[in-house]
C-alpha positions as YAML, in Angstrom:
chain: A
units: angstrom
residues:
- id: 1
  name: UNK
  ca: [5.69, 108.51, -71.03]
- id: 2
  name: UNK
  ca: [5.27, 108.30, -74.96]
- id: 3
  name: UNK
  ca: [6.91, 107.01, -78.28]
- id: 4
  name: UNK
  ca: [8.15, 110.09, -79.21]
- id: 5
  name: UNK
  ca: [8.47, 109.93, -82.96]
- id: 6
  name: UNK
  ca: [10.21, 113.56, -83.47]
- id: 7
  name: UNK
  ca: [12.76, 111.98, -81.53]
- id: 8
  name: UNK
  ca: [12.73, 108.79, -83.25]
- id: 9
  name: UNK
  ca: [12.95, 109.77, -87.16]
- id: 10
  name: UNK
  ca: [15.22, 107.08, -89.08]
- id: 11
  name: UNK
  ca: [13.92, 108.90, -92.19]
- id: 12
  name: UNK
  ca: [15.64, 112.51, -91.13]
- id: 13
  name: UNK
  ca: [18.68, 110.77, -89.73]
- id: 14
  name: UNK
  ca: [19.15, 108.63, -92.94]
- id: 15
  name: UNK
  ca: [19.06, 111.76, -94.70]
- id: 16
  name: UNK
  ca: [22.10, 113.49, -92.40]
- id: 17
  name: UNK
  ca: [23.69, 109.96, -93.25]
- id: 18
  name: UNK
  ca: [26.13, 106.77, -91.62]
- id: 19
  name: UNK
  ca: [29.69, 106.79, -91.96]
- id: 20
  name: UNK
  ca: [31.87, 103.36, -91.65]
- id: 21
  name: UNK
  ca: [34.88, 101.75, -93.28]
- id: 22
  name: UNK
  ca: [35.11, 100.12, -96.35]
- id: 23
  name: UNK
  ca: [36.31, 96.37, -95.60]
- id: 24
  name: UNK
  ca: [37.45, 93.72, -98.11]
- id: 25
  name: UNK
  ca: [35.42, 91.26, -99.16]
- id: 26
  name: UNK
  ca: [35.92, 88.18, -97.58]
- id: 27
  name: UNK
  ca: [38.40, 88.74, -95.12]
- id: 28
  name: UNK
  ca: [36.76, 92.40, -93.50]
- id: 29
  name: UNK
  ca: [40.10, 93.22, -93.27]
- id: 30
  name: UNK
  ca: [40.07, 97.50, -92.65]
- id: 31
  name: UNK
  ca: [40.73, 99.68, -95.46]
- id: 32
  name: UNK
  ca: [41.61, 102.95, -94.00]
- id: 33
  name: UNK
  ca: [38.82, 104.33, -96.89]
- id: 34
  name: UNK
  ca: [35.49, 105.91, -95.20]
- id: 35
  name: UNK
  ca: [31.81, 106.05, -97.64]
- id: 36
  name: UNK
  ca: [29.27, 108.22, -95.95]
- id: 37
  name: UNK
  ca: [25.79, 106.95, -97.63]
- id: 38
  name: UNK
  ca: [22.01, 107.72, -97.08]
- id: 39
  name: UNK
  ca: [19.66, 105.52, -95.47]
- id: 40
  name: UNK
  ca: [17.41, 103.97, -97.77]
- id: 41
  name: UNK
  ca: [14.45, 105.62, -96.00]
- id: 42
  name: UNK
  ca: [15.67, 108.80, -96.66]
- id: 43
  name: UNK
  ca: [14.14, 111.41, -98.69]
- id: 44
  name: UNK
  ca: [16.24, 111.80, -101.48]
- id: 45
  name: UNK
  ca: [16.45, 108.08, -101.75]
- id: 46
  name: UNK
  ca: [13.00, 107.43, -101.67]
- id: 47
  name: UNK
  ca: [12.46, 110.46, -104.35]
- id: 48
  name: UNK
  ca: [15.26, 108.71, -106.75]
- id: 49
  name: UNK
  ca: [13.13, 105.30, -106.23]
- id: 50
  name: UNK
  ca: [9.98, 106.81, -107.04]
- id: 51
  name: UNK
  ca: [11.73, 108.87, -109.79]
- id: 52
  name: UNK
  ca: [12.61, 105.14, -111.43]
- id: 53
  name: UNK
  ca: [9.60, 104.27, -110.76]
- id: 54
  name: UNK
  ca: [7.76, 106.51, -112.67]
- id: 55
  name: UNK
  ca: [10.49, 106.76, -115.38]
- id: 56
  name: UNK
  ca: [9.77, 102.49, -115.49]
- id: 57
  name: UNK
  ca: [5.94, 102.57, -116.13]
- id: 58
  name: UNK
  ca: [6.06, 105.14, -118.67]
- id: 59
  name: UNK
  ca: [7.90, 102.82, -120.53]
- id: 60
  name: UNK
  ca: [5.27, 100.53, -120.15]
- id: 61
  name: UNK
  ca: [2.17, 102.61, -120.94]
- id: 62
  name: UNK
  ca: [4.70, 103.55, -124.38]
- id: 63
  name: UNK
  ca: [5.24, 100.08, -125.56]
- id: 64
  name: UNK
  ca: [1.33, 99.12, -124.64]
- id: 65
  name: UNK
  ca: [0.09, 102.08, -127.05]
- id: 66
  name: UNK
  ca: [2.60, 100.69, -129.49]
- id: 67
  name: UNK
  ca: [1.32, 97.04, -129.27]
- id: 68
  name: UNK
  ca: [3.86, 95.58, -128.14]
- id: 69
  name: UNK
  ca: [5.60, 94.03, -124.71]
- id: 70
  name: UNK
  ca: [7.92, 95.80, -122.78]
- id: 71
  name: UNK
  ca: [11.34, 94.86, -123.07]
- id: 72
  name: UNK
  ca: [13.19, 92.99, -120.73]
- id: 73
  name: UNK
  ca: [16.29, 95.23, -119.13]
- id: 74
  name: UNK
  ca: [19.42, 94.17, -120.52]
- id: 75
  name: UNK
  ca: [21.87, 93.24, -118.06]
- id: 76
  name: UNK
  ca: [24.50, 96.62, -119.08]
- id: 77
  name: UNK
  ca: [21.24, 98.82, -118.74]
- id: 78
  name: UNK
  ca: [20.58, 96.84, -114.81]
- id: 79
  name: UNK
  ca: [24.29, 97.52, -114.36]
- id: 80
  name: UNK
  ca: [23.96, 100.82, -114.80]
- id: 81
  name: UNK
  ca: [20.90, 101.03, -113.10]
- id: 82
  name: UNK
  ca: [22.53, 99.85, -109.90]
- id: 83
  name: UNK
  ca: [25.47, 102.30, -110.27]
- id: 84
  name: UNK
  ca: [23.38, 104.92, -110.52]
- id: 85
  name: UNK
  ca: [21.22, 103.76, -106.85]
- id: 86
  name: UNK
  ca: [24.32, 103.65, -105.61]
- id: 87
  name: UNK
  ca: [25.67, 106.93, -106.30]
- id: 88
  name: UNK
  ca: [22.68, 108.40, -104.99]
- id: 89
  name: UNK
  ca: [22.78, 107.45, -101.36]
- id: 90
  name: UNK
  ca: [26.77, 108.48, -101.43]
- id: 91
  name: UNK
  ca: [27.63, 111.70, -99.89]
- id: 92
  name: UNK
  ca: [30.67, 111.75, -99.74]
- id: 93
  name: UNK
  ca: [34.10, 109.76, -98.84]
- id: 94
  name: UNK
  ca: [37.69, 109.76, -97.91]
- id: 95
  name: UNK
  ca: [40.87, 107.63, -97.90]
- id: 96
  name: UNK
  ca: [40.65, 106.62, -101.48]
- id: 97
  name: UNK
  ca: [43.32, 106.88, -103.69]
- id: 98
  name: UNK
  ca: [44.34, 105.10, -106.93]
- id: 99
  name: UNK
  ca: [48.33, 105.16, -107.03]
- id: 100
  name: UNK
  ca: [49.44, 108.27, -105.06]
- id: 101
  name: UNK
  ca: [46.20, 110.22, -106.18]
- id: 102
  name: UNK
  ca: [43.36, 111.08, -103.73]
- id: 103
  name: UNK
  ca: [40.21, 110.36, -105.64]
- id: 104
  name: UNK
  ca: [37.31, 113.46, -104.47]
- id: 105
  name: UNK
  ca: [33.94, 112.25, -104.44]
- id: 106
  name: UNK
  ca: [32.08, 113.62, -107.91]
- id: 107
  name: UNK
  ca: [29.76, 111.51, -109.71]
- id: 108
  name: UNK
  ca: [31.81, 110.77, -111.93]
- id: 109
  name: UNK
  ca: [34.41, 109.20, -110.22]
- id: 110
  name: UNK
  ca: [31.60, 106.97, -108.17]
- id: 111
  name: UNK
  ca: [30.35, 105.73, -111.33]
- id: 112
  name: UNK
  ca: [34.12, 104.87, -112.71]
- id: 113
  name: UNK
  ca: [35.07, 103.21, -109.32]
- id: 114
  name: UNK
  ca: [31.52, 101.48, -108.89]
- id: 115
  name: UNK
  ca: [31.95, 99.52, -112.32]
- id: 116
  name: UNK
  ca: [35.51, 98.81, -111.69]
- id: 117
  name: UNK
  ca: [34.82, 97.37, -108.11]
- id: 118
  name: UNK
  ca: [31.50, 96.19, -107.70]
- id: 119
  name: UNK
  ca: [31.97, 95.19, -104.29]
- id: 120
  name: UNK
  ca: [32.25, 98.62, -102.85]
- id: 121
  name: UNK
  ca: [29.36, 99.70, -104.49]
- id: 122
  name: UNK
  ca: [27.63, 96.44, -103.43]
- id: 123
  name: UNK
  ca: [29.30, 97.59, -99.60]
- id: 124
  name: UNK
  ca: [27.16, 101.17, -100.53]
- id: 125
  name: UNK
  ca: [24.46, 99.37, -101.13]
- id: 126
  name: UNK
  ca: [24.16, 97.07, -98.06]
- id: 127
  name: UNK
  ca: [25.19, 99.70, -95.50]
- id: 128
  name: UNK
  ca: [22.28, 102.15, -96.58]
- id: 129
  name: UNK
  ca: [19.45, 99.22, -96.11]
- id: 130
  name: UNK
  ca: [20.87, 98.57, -92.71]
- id: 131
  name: UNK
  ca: [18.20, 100.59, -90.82]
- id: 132
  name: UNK
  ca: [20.00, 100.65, -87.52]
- id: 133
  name: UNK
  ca: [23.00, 102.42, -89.17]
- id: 134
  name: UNK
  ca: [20.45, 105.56, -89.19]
- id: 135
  name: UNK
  ca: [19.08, 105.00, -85.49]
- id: 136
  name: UNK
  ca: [18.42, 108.82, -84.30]
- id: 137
  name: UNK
  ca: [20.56, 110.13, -82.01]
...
């Protein structure tokens, strides 16, 4: 018998995406709140990354035909950087609330809560580079 690799694509099931359950830092204590994220070997992950990419040395080539060296990234515009890789590989999530309001997943909201609490998006971040979270079924 073979490796089947049509049964074996981590890049198609990081692309139908992993659920699991936000924990707090430190203690992994349960939150009752639920992220569903891409893998990062997914497509539309990989297109935002190449996307950055491309977006990165164009910038480059600009400030060579100017003379001049490319400027460092300042730490908002990495901030916002990372917020926005985050908020890609989200599709969606439930259980979280601020007060007695539900907050629905828009990007908006991701980007608000990401810079608020870092730690979740770090969580987002971690989960989608676990490749086993996006074994095929």
């Amino acid at each position: 018998m073979s490796f089947d690799l049509n049964k074996n694509n981590f890049a198609e099931a990081a692309e139908v995406g992993y659920e699991f359950e936000l924990l707090l830092p430190g203690t992994n204590e349960p939150t009752g709140a639920f992220i569903t994220v891409r893998g990062d070997q997914s497509k539309t992950v990989k297109a935002y990354a190449r996307k950055k990419y491309a977006e990165f040395k164009l910038r480059e080539q600009q400030a060579k035909r100017r003379g001049k060296d490319v400027d460092d990234m300042t730490i908002e515009e990495a901030e916002e950087l990372s917020i926005e890789a985050a908020i890609t590989r989200v599709i969606g999530w439930k259980n979280i609330s601020e007060g007695k309001t539900e907050v629905t997943f828009t990007k908006e909201n991701a980007e608000r809560i990401f810079a608020a609490h870092p730690w979740i998006k770090d969580a987002v971040m971690e989960e989608s580079s676990q490749l086993l979270n996006f074994r095929p079924k």
